[in-house]
Amino acid sequence: MTDTSPLTQSDTEPAGPDELRLRMIDQLRTLSALRGAPVAEAFAAVPRHVFAPEVTPEQAYAANKSVVTKRGPDGAALSSVSAPAIQAAMLEQADLRPGMRVLEIGSGGYNAALLAEIVGPAGHVVSVDIDGDVVERAPRLLAEAGYPAVRVVHGDAEHPIPDEEPFDRIIVTVGAWDLPPAWWEQLVEGGRIVVPLLMRGTTRTVALDKVEGRLVDRDHQRAGFVAMQGLGAHEETFLSIADGEQVGLRIDGPADTDAALLADALRGPRTEAWSGVEVGGTEPFDDLDLFLATRPGRFGLLQALQPAVEAKLVSGWARWGAPTRYSDTGFAYRVTRRVPDTDRAEFGVFAHGPDAAALADQVVADIRTWDREHRHSGHRAHITVYPAATPDEALPAGFVMDRRHTRVIVTWPTGPDHADHTAATRG
């Protein structure tokens, strides 16, 4: 029998922005990115598509998709509207209240509008960006969306914002390797900064409270952001170890090994080592990768393009950046393999070079330490930021990453007292 009934509007027309916003909110709840009413209500009120005219409304309201709004000559993203899931998570981390003063570092308009919606007419939102194109665009889109009161400032956020009192919250929407003194000075005591903090190639959005001269971790989540520009920009090095830059090692800082020797290692035989540590099909293991990044020794991320994976030069994990320990002549990186007849996977290591076995054993030992001492402890890694002048004796035991303005300490609690009694180590 043929159905000859007339088509409904939903059969013939795409969903409008209002419906797409509601769908996005449902997706954000499914992803557990939304926890409270204020953030959800802000997402329901602010028209995201106004801030992303480069794409269709359907694309603008995709919960897990960012929208690139400016690229550099090499095609790299210079500015973007972050994915709603990341923005929602950071807004929840910020614990915003009506009437608060908020500084956003890294503009674009949409996130500033969400902030303005949450803090309300009694609050105050300032958004600063170093890019003149972004600063020209943001006020225009904010006015179009109904948020003309947001103050947009053109400048380098390494410096204080002129003519402003201290802020209750600072939200950083670009990847930051360091936290300059201006951010500390502009934050009230007890205030909170939410920042995508780069730690040896891995990024976590960290909610840090200002408490008695230090910044104390209240929450952190994995995320990725475009890099900071201006005085706060940080040098990373990509060591190409295969023809055409299809495979490379990304390290935090200048090159400290010979890419040609690592390329020789990659062309040689592969050593495999397996840990016996398993993970469920949907179980997150972000903490393992952060643990591997904050162990003593040289660390980077092995990265590869799809053709290199298909040619079996490296594991598919390299497409997303595989945690890697390396030496002058070899490297070992974290992989997984399927456990037969289950939905589980086992952590292991692929290694190359004359010292492949030793490097692989070190990474496997770290995986087992994480599983034995930290995975089931009930406590996640704890991140604390101190001023650069803080002496060693005033720091807690943990892994120390020294920056220009700060000392970032990552500790791994092992018991109910949250104490980590291991000796401090340097990154």
PDB file of N, CA, C and O in Angstrom, residues 236-297:
ATOM      1  N   GLU A 236      56.428  24.908  21.219  1.00  0.00           N
ATOM      2  CA  GLU A 236      56.458  23.461  21.149  1.00  0.00           C
ATOM      3  C   GLU A 236      57.263  23.072  19.915  1.00  0.00           C
ATOM      4  O   GLU A 236      57.384  23.840  18.970  1.00  0.00           O
ATOM      5  N   THR A 237      57.813  21.870  19.916  1.00  0.00           N
ATOM      6  CA  THR A 237      58.611  21.395  18.795  1.00  0.00           C
ATOM      7  C   THR A 237      58.000  20.127  18.227  1.00  0.00           C
ATOM      8  O   THR A 237      57.633  19.219  18.991  1.00  0.00           O
ATOM      9  N   PHE A 238      57.875  20.085  16.911  1.00  0.00           N
ATOM     10  CA  PHE A 238      57.417  18.874  16.230  1.00  0.00           C
ATOM     11  C   PHE A 238      58.609  18.280  15.496  1.00  0.00           C
ATOM     12  O   PHE A 238      59.101  18.851  14.526  1.00  0.00           O
ATOM     13  N   LEU A 239      59.090  17.146  15.983  1.00  0.00           N
ATOM     14  CA  LEU A 239      60.217  16.456  15.368  1.00  0.00           C
ATOM     15  C   LEU A 239      59.683  15.454  14.357  1.00  0.00           C
ATOM     16  O   LEU A 239      59.108  14.426  14.729  1.00  0.00           O
ATOM     17  N   SER A 240      59.844  15.744  13.087  1.00  0.00           N
ATOM     18  CA  SER A 240      59.370  14.838  12.046  1.00  0.00           C
ATOM     19  C   SER A 240      60.284  13.629  11.977  1.00  0.00           C
ATOM     20  O   SER A 240      61.500  13.761  11.802  1.00  0.00           O
ATOM     21  N   ILE A 241      59.704  12.432  12.086  1.00  0.00           N
ATOM     22  CA  ILE A 241      60.521  11.206  12.076  1.00  0.00           C
ATOM     23  C   ILE A 241      60.079  10.250  10.974  1.00  0.00           C
ATOM     24  O   ILE A 241      60.386   9.067  11.005  1.00  0.00           O
ATOM     25  N   ALA A 242      59.318  10.763  10.003  1.00  0.00           N
ATOM     26  CA  ALA A 242      58.955   9.982   8.819  1.00  0.00           C
ATOM     27  C   ALA A 242      58.799  10.946   7.662  1.00  0.00           C
ATOM     28  O   ALA A 242      58.497  12.122   7.850  1.00  0.00           O
ATOM     29  N   ASP A 243      59.011  10.453   6.441  1.00  0.00           N
ATOM     30  CA  ASP A 243      58.942  11.305   5.256  1.00  0.00           C
ATOM     31  C   ASP A 243      57.597  12.014   5.172  1.00  0.00           C
ATOM     32  O   ASP A 243      56.554  11.438   5.470  1.00  0.00           O
ATOM     33  N   GLY A 244      57.650  13.299   4.744  1.00  0.00           N
ATOM     34  CA  GLY A 244      56.422  14.057   4.553  1.00  0.00           C
ATOM     35  C   GLY A 244      55.765  14.489   5.837  1.00  0.00           C
ATOM     36  O   GLY A 244      54.601  14.886   5.835  1.00  0.00           O
ATOM     37  N   GLU A 245      56.477  14.414   6.959  1.00  0.00           N
ATOM     38  CA  GLU A 245      55.932  14.811   8.264  1.00  0.00           C
ATOM     39  C   GLU A 245      54.656  14.065   8.612  1.00  0.00           C
ATOM     40  O   GLU A 245      53.756  14.585   9.268  1.00  0.00           O
ATOM     41  N   GLN A 246      54.581  12.806   8.180  1.00  0.00           N
ATOM     42  CA  GLN A 246      53.405  12.003   8.510  1.00  0.00           C
ATOM     43  C   GLN A 246      53.451  11.464   9.928  1.00  0.00           C
ATOM     44  O   GLN A 246      52.422  11.102  10.495  1.00  0.00           O
ATOM     45  N   VAL A 247      54.645  11.361  10.489  1.00  0.00           N
ATOM     46  CA  VAL A 247      54.817  10.914  11.868  1.00  0.00           C
ATOM     47  C   VAL A 247      55.793  11.864  12.544  1.00  0.00           C
ATOM     48  O   VAL A 247      56.816  12.234  11.962  1.00  0.00           O
ATOM     49  N   GLY A 248      55.470  12.261  13.759  1.00  0.00           N
ATOM     50  CA  GLY A 248      56.378  13.147  14.474  1.00  0.00           C
ATOM     51  C   GLY A 248      56.189  13.050  15.970  1.00  0.00           C
ATOM     52  O   GLY A 248      55.178  12.515  16.455  1.00  0.00           O
ATOM     53  N   LEU A 249      57.155  13.568  16.690  1.00  0.00           N
ATOM     54  CA  LEU A 249      57.094  13.625  18.143  1.00  0.00           C
ATOM     55  C   LEU A 249      56.939  15.085  18.545  1.00  0.00           C
ATOM     56  O   LEU A 249      57.787  15.915  18.232  1.00  0.00           O
ATOM     57  N   ARG A 250      55.833  15.392  19.217  1.00  0.00           N
ATOM     58  CA  ARG A 250      55.599  16.761  19.687  1.00  0.00           C
ATOM     59  C   ARG A 250      56.054  16.854  21.137  1.00  0.00           C
ATOM     60  O   ARG A 250      55.580  16.104  22.001  1.00  0.00           O
ATOM     61  N   ILE A 251      56.975  17.785  21.387  1.00  0.00           N
ATOM     62  CA  ILE A 251      57.528  17.921  22.728  1.00  0.00           C
ATOM     63  C   ILE A 251      57.342  19.348  23.227  1.00  0.00           C
ATOM     64  O   ILE A 251      57.205  20.290  22.460  1.00  0.00           O
ATOM     65  N   ASP A 252      57.339  19.472  24.539  1.00  0.00           N
ATOM     66  CA  ASP A 252      57.099  20.746  25.211  1.00  0.00           C
ATOM     67  C   ASP A 252      58.411  21.498  25.328  1.00  0.00           C
ATOM     68  O   ASP A 252      59.220  21.219  26.203  1.00  0.00           O
ATOM     69  N   GLY A 253      58.655  22.450  24.403  1.00  0.00           N
ATOM     70  CA  GLY A 253      59.873  23.221  24.443  1.00  0.00           C
ATOM     71  C   GLY A 253      60.756  22.952  23.241  1.00  0.00           C
ATOM     72  O   GLY A 253      60.345  22.309  22.271  1.00  0.00           O
ATOM     73  N   PRO A 254      61.992  23.428  23.287  1.00  0.00           N
ATOM     74  CA  PRO A 254      62.901  23.238  22.157  1.00  0.00           C
ATOM     75  C   PRO A 254      63.338  21.787  22.013  1.00  0.00           C
ATOM     76  O   PRO A 254      63.253  20.998  22.962  1.00  0.00           O
ATOM     77  N   ALA A 255      63.830  21.438  20.820  1.00  0.00           N
ATOM     78  CA  ALA A 255      64.294  20.080  20.550  1.00  0.00           C
ATOM     79  C   ALA A 255      65.445  19.711  21.480  1.00  0.00           C
ATOM     80  O   ALA A 255      66.373  20.488  21.679  1.00  0.00           O
ATOM     81  N   ASP A 256      65.368  18.523  22.077  1.00  0.00           N
ATOM     82  CA  ASP A 256      66.440  18.053  22.950  1.00  0.00           C
ATOM     83  C   ASP A 256      66.923  16.667  22.535  1.00  0.00           C
ATOM     84  O   ASP A 256      67.533  15.953  23.325  1.00  0.00           O
ATOM     85  N   THR A 257      66.629  16.284  21.294  1.00  0.00           N
ATOM     86  CA  THR A 257      67.112  15.031  20.745  1.00  0.00           C
ATOM     87  C   THR A 257      67.178  15.166  19.230  1.00  0.00           C
ATOM     88  O   THR A 257      66.656  16.137  18.666  1.00  0.00           O
ATOM     89  N   ASP A 258      67.798  14.203  18.567  1.00  0.00           N
ATOM     90  CA  ASP A 258      68.021  14.253  17.129  1.00  0.00           C
ATOM     91  C   ASP A 258      66.898  13.521  16.402  1.00  0.00           C
ATOM     92  O   ASP A 258      66.739  12.307  16.569  1.00  0.00           O
ATOM     93  N   ALA A 259      66.105  14.261  15.602  1.00  0.00           N
ATOM     94  CA  ALA A 259      64.992  13.645  14.886  1.00  0.00           C
ATOM     95  C   ALA A 259      65.472  12.541  13.948  1.00  0.00           C
ATOM     96  O   ALA A 259      64.768  11.539  13.739  1.00  0.00           O
ATOM     97  N   ALA A 260      66.674  12.690  13.366  1.00  0.00           N
ATOM     98  CA  ALA A 260      67.184  11.681  12.439  1.00  0.00           C
ATOM     99  C   ALA A 260      67.397  10.344  13.144  1.00  0.00           C
ATOM    100  O   ALA A 260      67.136   9.270  12.567  1.00  0.00           O
ATOM    101  N   LEU A 261      67.861  10.382  14.396  1.00  0.00           N
ATOM    102  CA  LEU A 261      68.065   9.137  15.135  1.00  0.00           C
ATOM    103  C   LEU A 261      66.729   8.476  15.477  1.00  0.00           C
ATOM    104  O   LEU A 261      66.608   7.244  15.443  1.00  0.00           O
ATOM    105  N   LEU A 262      65.724   9.280  15.804  1.00  0.00           N
ATOM    106  CA  LEU A 262      64.406   8.712  16.055  1.00  0.00           C
ATOM    107  C   LEU A 262      63.799   8.151  14.778  1.00  0.00           C
ATOM    108  O   LEU A 262      63.087   7.140  14.807  1.00  0.00           O
ATOM    109  N   ALA A 263      64.061   8.804  13.640  1.00  0.00           N
ATOM    110  CA  ALA A 263      63.590   8.279  12.356  1.00  0.00           C
ATOM    111  C   ALA A 263      64.245   6.943  12.056  1.00  0.00           C
ATOM    112  O   ALA A 263      63.593   6.008  11.556  1.00  0.00           O
ATOM    113  N   ASP A 264      65.545   6.822  12.356  1.00  0.00           N
ATOM    114  CA  ASP A 264      66.223   5.534  12.184  1.00  0.00           C
ATOM    115  C   ASP A 264      65.573   4.471  13.066  1.00  0.00           C
ATOM    116  O   ASP A 264      65.390   3.313  12.643  1.00  0.00           O
ATOM    117  N   ALA A 265      65.215   4.856  14.279  1.00  0.00           N
ATOM    118  CA  ALA A 265      64.579   3.905  15.195  1.00  0.00           C
ATOM    119  C   ALA A 265      63.231   3.433  14.648  1.00  0.00           C
ATOM    120  O   ALA A 265      62.914   2.238  14.706  1.00  0.00           O
ATOM    121  N   LEU A 266      62.447   4.365  14.107  1.00  0.00           N
ATOM    122  CA  LEU A 266      61.140   4.002  13.575  1.00  0.00           C
ATOM    123  C   LEU A 266      61.268   3.026  12.412  1.00  0.00           C
ATOM    124  O   LEU A 266      60.424   2.135  12.244  1.00  0.00           O
ATOM    125  N   ARG A 267      62.304   3.163  11.617  1.00  0.00           N
ATOM    126  CA  ARG A 267      62.501   2.256  10.481  1.00  0.00           C
ATOM    127  C   ARG A 267      62.962   0.865  10.914  1.00  0.00           C
ATOM    128  O   ARG A 267      62.900  -0.098  10.134  1.00  0.00           O
ATOM    129  N   GLY A 268      63.420   0.766  12.144  1.00  0.00           N
ATOM    130  CA  GLY A 268      63.887  -0.519  12.638  1.00  0.00           C
ATOM    131  C   GLY A 268      62.770  -1.365  13.211  1.00  0.00           C
ATOM    132  O   GLY A 268      61.578  -1.032  13.105  1.00  0.00           O
ATOM    133  N   PRO A 269      63.114  -2.484  13.828  1.00  0.00           N
ATOM    134  CA  PRO A 269      62.094  -3.398  14.374  1.00  0.00           C
ATOM    135  C   PRO A 269      61.327  -2.767  15.532  1.00  0.00           C
ATOM    136  O   PRO A 269      61.803  -1.839  16.196  1.00  0.00           O
ATOM    137  N   ARG A 270      60.148  -3.308  15.778  1.00  0.00           N
ATOM    138  CA  ARG A 270      59.292  -2.821  16.862  1.00  0.00           C
ATOM    139  C   ARG A 270      59.291  -3.817  18.015  1.00  0.00           C
ATOM    140  O   ARG A 270      59.151  -5.021  17.802  1.00  0.00           O
ATOM    141  N   THR A 271      59.434  -3.294  19.214  1.00  0.00           N
ATOM    142  CA  THR A 271      59.332  -4.096  20.432  1.00  0.00           C
ATOM    143  C   THR A 271      57.963  -3.866  21.067  1.00  0.00           C
ATOM    144  O   THR A 271      57.509  -2.720  21.159  1.00  0.00           O
ATOM    145  N   GLU A 272      57.287  -4.936  21.485  1.00  0.00           N
ATOM    146  CA  GLU A 272      55.997  -4.813  22.160  1.00  0.00           C
ATOM    147  C   GLU A 272      56.135  -5.295  23.604  1.00  0.00           C
ATOM    148  O   GLU A 272      56.858  -6.252  23.881  1.00  0.00           O
ATOM    149  N   ALA A 273      55.424  -4.617  24.491  1.00  0.00           N
ATOM    150  CA  ALA A 273      55.351  -5.040  25.887  1.00  0.00           C
ATOM    151  C   ALA A 273      53.933  -4.779  26.380  1.00  0.00           C
ATOM    152  O   ALA A 273      53.334  -3.747  26.044  1.00  0.00           O
ATOM    153  N   TRP A 274      53.390  -5.696  27.182  1.00  0.00           N
ATOM    154  CA  TRP A 274      52.000  -5.587  27.620  1.00  0.00           C
ATOM    155  C   TRP A 274      51.928  -5.626  29.136  1.00  0.00           C
ATOM    156  O   TRP A 274      52.694  -6.331  29.789  1.00  0.00           O
ATOM    157  N   SER A 275      51.005  -4.838  29.668  1.00  0.00           N
ATOM    158  CA  SER A 275      51.000  -4.571  31.104  1.00  0.00           C
ATOM    159  C   SER A 275      50.121  -5.504  31.918  1.00  0.00           C
ATOM    160  O   SER A 275      50.300  -5.606  33.133  1.00  0.00           O
ATOM    161  N   GLY A 276      49.150  -6.139  31.279  1.00  0.00           N
ATOM    162  CA  GLY A 276      48.160  -6.890  32.041  1.00  0.00           C
ATOM    163  C   GLY A 276      47.083  -6.014  32.654  1.00  0.00           C
ATOM    164  O   GLY A 276      46.137  -6.511  33.269  1.00  0.00           O
ATOM    165  N   VAL A 277      47.179  -4.694  32.490  1.00  0.00           N
ATOM    166  CA  VAL A 277      46.182  -3.752  33.013  1.00  0.00           C
ATOM    167  C   VAL A 277      45.130  -3.526  31.939  1.00  0.00           C
ATOM    168  O   VAL A 277      45.459  -3.199  30.804  1.00  0.00           O
ATOM    169  N   GLU A 278      43.866  -3.706  32.302  1.00  0.00           N
ATOM    170  CA  GLU A 278      42.783  -3.620  31.330  1.00  0.00           C
ATOM    171  C   GLU A 278      41.872  -2.432  31.613  1.00  0.00           C
ATOM    172  O   GLU A 278      41.833  -1.905  32.728  1.00  0.00           O
ATOM    173  N   VAL A 279      41.112  -2.060  30.574  1.00  0.00           N
ATOM    174  CA  VAL A 279      40.150  -0.972  30.685  1.00  0.00           C
ATOM    175  C   VAL A 279      38.885  -1.375  29.939  1.00  0.00           C
ATOM    176  O   VAL A 279      38.961  -2.079  28.915  1.00  0.00           O
ATOM    177  N   GLY A 280      37.705  -1.000  30.467  1.00  0.00           N
ATOM    178  CA  GLY A 280      36.448  -1.310  29.812  1.00  0.00           C
ATOM    179  C   GLY A 280      36.249  -0.478  28.567  1.00  0.00           C
ATOM    180  O   GLY A 280      36.893   0.563  28.369  1.00  0.00           O
ATOM    181  N   GLY A 281      35.323  -0.918  27.716  1.00  0.00           N
ATOM    182  CA  GLY A 281      35.129  -0.280  26.417  1.00  0.00           C
ATOM    183  C   GLY A 281      34.798   1.198  26.482  1.00  0.00           C
ATOM    184  O   GLY A 281      35.206   1.967  25.610  1.00  0.00           O
ATOM    185  N   THR A 282      34.051   1.632  27.515  1.00  0.00           N
ATOM    186  CA  THR A 282      33.669   3.046  27.626  1.00  0.00           C
ATOM    187  C   THR A 282      34.292   3.727  28.843  1.00  0.00           C
ATOM    188  O   THR A 282      33.958   4.856  29.162  1.00  0.00           O
ATOM    189  N   GLU A 283      35.199   3.052  29.504  1.00  0.00           N
ATOM    190  CA  GLU A 283      35.812   3.604  30.715  1.00  0.00           C
ATOM    191  C   GLU A 283      36.877   4.630  30.352  1.00  0.00           C
ATOM    192  O   GLU A 283      37.801   4.335  29.586  1.00  0.00           O
ATOM    193  N   PRO A 284      36.800   5.853  30.876  1.00  0.00           N
ATOM    194  CA  PRO A 284      37.825   6.855  30.554  1.00  0.00           C
ATOM    195  C   PRO A 284      39.145   6.513  31.227  1.00  0.00           C
ATOM    196  O   PRO A 284      39.178   5.911  32.302  1.00  0.00           O
ATOM    197  N   PHE A 285      40.236   6.925  30.593  1.00  0.00           N
ATOM    198  CA  PHE A 285      41.548   6.729  31.218  1.00  0.00           C
ATOM    199  C   PHE A 285      42.418   7.968  31.011  1.00  0.00           C
ATOM    200  O   PHE A 285      43.631   7.883  30.835  1.00  0.00           O
ATOM    201  N   ASP A 286      41.784   9.131  31.074  1.00  0.00           N
ATOM    202  CA  ASP A 286      42.518  10.393  30.975  1.00  0.00           C
ATOM    203  C   ASP A 286      43.591  10.506  32.046  1.00  0.00           C
ATOM    204  O   ASP A 286      44.681  11.037  31.812  1.00  0.00           O
ATOM    205  N   ASP A 287      43.278  10.018  33.257  1.00  0.00           N
ATOM    206  CA  ASP A 287      44.237  10.140  34.347  1.00  0.00           C
ATOM    207  C   ASP A 287      45.502   9.338  34.074  1.00  0.00           C
ATOM    208  O   ASP A 287      46.584   9.723  34.515  1.00  0.00           O
ATOM    209  N   LEU A 288      45.388   8.214  33.375  1.00  0.00           N
ATOM    210  CA  LEU A 288      46.586   7.449  33.037  1.00  0.00           C
ATOM    211  C   LEU A 288      47.515   8.278  32.160  1.00  0.00           C
ATOM    212  O   LEU A 288      48.729   8.347  32.406  1.00  0.00           O
ATOM    213  N   ASP A 289      46.956   8.914  31.134  1.00  0.00           N
ATOM    214  CA  ASP A 289      47.803   9.699  30.242  1.00  0.00           C
ATOM    215  C   ASP A 289      48.443  10.884  30.970  1.00  0.00           C
ATOM    216  O   ASP A 289      49.592  11.232  30.719  1.00  0.00           O
ATOM    217  N   LEU A 290      47.707  11.499  31.898  1.00  0.00           N
ATOM    218  CA  LEU A 290      48.297  12.577  32.693  1.00  0.00           C
ATOM    219  C   LEU A 290      49.373  12.022  33.615  1.00  0.00           C
ATOM    220  O   LEU A 290      50.422  12.656  33.823  1.00  0.00           O
ATOM    221  N   PHE A 291      49.144  10.828  34.161  1.00  0.00           N
ATOM    222  CA  PHE A 291      50.153  10.201  35.016  1.00  0.00           C
ATOM    223  C   PHE A 291      51.437   9.944  34.237  1.00  0.00           C
ATOM    224  O   PHE A 291      52.543  10.230  34.716  1.00  0.00           O
ATOM    225  N   LEU A 292      51.304   9.421  33.015  1.00  0.00           N
ATOM    226  CA  LEU A 292      52.488   9.163  32.195  1.00  0.00           C
ATOM    227  C   LEU A 292      53.219  10.468  31.868  1.00  0.00           C
ATOM    228  O   LEU A 292      54.451  10.497  31.805  1.00  0.00           O
ATOM    229  N   ALA A 293      52.455  11.551  31.665  1.00  0.00           N
ATOM    230  CA  ALA A 293      53.066  12.843  31.343  1.00  0.00           C
ATOM    231  C   ALA A 293      53.802  13.444  32.523  1.00  0.00           C
ATOM    232  O   ALA A 293      54.707  14.266  32.336  1.00  0.00           O
ATOM    233  N   THR A 294      53.432  13.055  33.734  1.00  0.00           N
ATOM    234  CA  THR A 294      54.030  13.665  34.925  1.00  0.00           C
ATOM    235  C   THR A 294      54.924  12.686  35.666  1.00  0.00           C
ATOM    236  O   THR A 294      55.044  12.740  36.893  1.00  0.00           O
ATOM    237  N   ARG A 295      55.570  11.800  34.913  1.00  0.00           N
ATOM    238  CA  ARG A 295      56.620  10.944  35.451  1.00  0.00           C
ATOM    239  C   ARG A 295      57.976  11.523  35.058  1.00  0.00           C
ATOM    240  O   ARG A 295      58.098  12.219  34.041  1.00  0.00           O
ATOM    241  N   PRO A 296      59.013  11.265  35.851  1.00  0.00           N
ATOM    242  CA  PRO A 296      60.342  11.780  35.502  1.00  0.00           C
ATOM    243  C   PRO A 296      60.812  11.235  34.154  1.00  0.00           C
ATOM    244  O   PRO A 296      60.456  10.123  33.757  1.00  0.00           O
ATOM    245  N   GLY A 297      61.613  12.019  33.465  1.00  0.00           N
ATOM    246  CA  GLY A 297      62.146  11.605  32.175  1.00  0.00           C
ATOM    247  C   GLY A 297      61.550  12.409  31.040  1.00  0.00           C
ATOM    248  O   GLY A 297      60.603  13.176  31.217  1.00  0.00           O
TER     249      GLY A 297
END
